[in-house]
Coordinates of N, CA and C in Angstrom, one line a residue:
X142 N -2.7 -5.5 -7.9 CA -2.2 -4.7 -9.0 C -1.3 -3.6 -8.4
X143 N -0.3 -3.1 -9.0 CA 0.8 -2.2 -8.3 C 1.2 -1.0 -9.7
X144 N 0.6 -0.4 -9.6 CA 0.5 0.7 -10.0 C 1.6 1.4 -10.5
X145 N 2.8 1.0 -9.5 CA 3.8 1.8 -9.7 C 4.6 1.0 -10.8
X146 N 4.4 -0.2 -11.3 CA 5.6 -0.9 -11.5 C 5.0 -1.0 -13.1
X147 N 4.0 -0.4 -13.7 CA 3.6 -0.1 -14.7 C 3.7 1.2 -15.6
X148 N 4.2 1.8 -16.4 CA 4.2 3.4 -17.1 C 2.8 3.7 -17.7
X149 N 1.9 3.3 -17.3 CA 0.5 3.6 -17.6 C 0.4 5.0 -17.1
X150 N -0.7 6.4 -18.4 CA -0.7 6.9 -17.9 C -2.5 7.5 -17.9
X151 N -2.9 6.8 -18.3 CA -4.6 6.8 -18.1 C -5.1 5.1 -17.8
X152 N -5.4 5.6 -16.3 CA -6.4 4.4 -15.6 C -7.8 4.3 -16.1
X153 N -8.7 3.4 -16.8 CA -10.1 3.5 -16.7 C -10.7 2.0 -15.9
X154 N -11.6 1.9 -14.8 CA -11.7 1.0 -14.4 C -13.2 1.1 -13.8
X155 N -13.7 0.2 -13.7 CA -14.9 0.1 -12.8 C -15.1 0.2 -11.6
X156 N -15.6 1.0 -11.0 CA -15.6 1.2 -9.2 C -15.3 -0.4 -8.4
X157 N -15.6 -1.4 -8.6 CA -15.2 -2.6 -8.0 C -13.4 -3.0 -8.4
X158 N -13.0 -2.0 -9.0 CA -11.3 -2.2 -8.7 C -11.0 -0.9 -8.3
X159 N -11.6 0.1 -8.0 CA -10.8 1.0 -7.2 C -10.9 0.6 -6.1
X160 N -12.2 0.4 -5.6 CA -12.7 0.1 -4.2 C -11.7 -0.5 -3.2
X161 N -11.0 -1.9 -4.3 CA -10.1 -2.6 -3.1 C -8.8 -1.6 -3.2
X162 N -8.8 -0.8 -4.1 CA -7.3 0.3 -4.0 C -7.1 1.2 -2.7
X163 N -8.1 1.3 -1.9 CA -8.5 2.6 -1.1 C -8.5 1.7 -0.1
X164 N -8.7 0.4 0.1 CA -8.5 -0.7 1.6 C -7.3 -0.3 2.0
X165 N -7.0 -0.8 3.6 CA -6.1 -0.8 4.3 C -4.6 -1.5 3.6
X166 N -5.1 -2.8 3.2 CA -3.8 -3.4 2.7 C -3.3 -2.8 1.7
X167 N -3.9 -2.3 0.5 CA -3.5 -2.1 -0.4 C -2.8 0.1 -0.6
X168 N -4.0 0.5 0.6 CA -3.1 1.4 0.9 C -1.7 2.0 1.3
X169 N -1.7 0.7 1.8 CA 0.0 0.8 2.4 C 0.7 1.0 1.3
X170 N 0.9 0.4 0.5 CA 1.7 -0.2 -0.9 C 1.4 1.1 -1.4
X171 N -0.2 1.5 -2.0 CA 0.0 3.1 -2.5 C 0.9 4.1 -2.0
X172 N 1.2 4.3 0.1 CA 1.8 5.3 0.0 C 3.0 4.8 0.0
X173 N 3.6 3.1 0.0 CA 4.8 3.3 -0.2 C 5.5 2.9 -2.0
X174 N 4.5 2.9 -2.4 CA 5.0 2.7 -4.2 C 3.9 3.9 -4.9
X175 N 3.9 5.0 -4.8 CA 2.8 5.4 -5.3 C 3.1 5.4 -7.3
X176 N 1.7 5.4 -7.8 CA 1.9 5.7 -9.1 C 3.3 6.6 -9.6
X177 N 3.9 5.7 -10.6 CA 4.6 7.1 -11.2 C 4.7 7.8 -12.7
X178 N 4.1 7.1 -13.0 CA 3.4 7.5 -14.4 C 1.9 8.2 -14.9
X179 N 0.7 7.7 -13.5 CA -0.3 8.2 -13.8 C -0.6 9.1 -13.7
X180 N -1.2 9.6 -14.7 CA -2.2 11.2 -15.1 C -3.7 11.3 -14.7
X181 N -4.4 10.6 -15.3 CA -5.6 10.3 -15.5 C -6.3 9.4 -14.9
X182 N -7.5 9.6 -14.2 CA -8.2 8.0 -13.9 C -10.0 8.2 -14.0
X183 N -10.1 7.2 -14.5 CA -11.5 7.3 -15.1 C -12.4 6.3 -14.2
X184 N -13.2 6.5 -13.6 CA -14.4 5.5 -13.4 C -15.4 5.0 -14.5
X185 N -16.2 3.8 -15.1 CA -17.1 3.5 -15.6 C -18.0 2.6 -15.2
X186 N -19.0 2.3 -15.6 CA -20.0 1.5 -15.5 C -20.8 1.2 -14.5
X187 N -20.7 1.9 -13.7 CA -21.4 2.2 -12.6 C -21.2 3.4 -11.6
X188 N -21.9 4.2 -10.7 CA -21.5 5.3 -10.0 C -20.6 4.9 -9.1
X189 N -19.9 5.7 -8.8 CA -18.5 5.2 -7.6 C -19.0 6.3 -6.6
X190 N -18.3 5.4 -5.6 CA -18.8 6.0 -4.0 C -18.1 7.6 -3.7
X191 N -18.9 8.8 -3.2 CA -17.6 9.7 -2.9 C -17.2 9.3 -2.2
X192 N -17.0 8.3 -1.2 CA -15.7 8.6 0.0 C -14.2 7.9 -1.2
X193 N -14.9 6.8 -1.8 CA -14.1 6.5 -2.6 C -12.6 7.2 -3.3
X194 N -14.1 8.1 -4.1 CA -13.1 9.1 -4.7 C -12.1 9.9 -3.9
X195 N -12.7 10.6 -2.6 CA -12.1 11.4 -2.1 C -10.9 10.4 -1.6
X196 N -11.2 9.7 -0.8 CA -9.9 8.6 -0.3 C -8.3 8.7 -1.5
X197 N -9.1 8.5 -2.7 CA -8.1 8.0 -3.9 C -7.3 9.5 -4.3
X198 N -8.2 10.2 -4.2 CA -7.5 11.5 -4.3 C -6.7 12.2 -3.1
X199 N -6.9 11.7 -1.6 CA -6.0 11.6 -0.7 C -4.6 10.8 -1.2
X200 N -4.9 9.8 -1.4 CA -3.9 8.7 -1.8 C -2.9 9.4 -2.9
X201 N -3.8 9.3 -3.7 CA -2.5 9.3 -5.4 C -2.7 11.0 -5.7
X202 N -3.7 11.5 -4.7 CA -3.8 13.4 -5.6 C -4.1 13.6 -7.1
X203 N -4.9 12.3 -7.5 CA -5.3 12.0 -8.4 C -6.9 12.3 -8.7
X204 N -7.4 12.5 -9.3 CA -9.5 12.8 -9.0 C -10.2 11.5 -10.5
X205 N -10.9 10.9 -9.7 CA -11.2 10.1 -10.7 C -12.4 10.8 -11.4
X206 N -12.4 10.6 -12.6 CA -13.2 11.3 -13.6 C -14.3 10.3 -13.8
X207 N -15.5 11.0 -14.2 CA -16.8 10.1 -14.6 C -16.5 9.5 -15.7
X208 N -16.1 8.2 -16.7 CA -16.1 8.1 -18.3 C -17.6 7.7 -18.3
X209 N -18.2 8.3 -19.5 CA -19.7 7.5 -20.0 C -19.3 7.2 -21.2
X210 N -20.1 5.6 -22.1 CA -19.8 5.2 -23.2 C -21.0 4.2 -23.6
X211 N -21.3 4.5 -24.7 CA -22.3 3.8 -25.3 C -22.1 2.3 -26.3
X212 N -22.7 1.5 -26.2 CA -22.7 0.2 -26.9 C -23.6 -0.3 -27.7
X213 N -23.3 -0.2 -28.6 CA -24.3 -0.9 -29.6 C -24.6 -2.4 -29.6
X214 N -26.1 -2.6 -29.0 CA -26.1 -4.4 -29.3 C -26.9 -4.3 -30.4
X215 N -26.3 -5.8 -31.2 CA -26.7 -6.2 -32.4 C -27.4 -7.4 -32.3

């Protein structure tokens, strides 16, 4: 996924797609296409790693936010 080539401006994602955002390969591409529309980015559904976070906010200068959300099963 390439971030830049999208006008999205709130990310919400599960820590198992940031994770591969913060690897080696995909870093490159971050510093050489960084977001240019993003504002916002949200973690859910499970706790995300701090190095994680900190890495992503190295990268994009971005801070990913906690989302919590409830579901009703019927």
């Amino acid at each position: 996924m390439y971030l830049h080539e999208y006008p999205i401006t709130t990310f919400c994602a599960p820590p198992t797609a940031y994770r591969p955002l913060v690897l080696s390969d995909s870093v490159e591409v971050l510093k050489s296409h960084p977001p240019r529309s993003l504002e916002h980015c949200v973690g859910a559904g499970e706790p995300l790693n701090p190095e994680v976070i900190r890495q992503w906010k190295q990268l994009t200068g971005l801070e990913i936010r906690d989302g919590y959300g409830q579901v009703d099963s019927l």
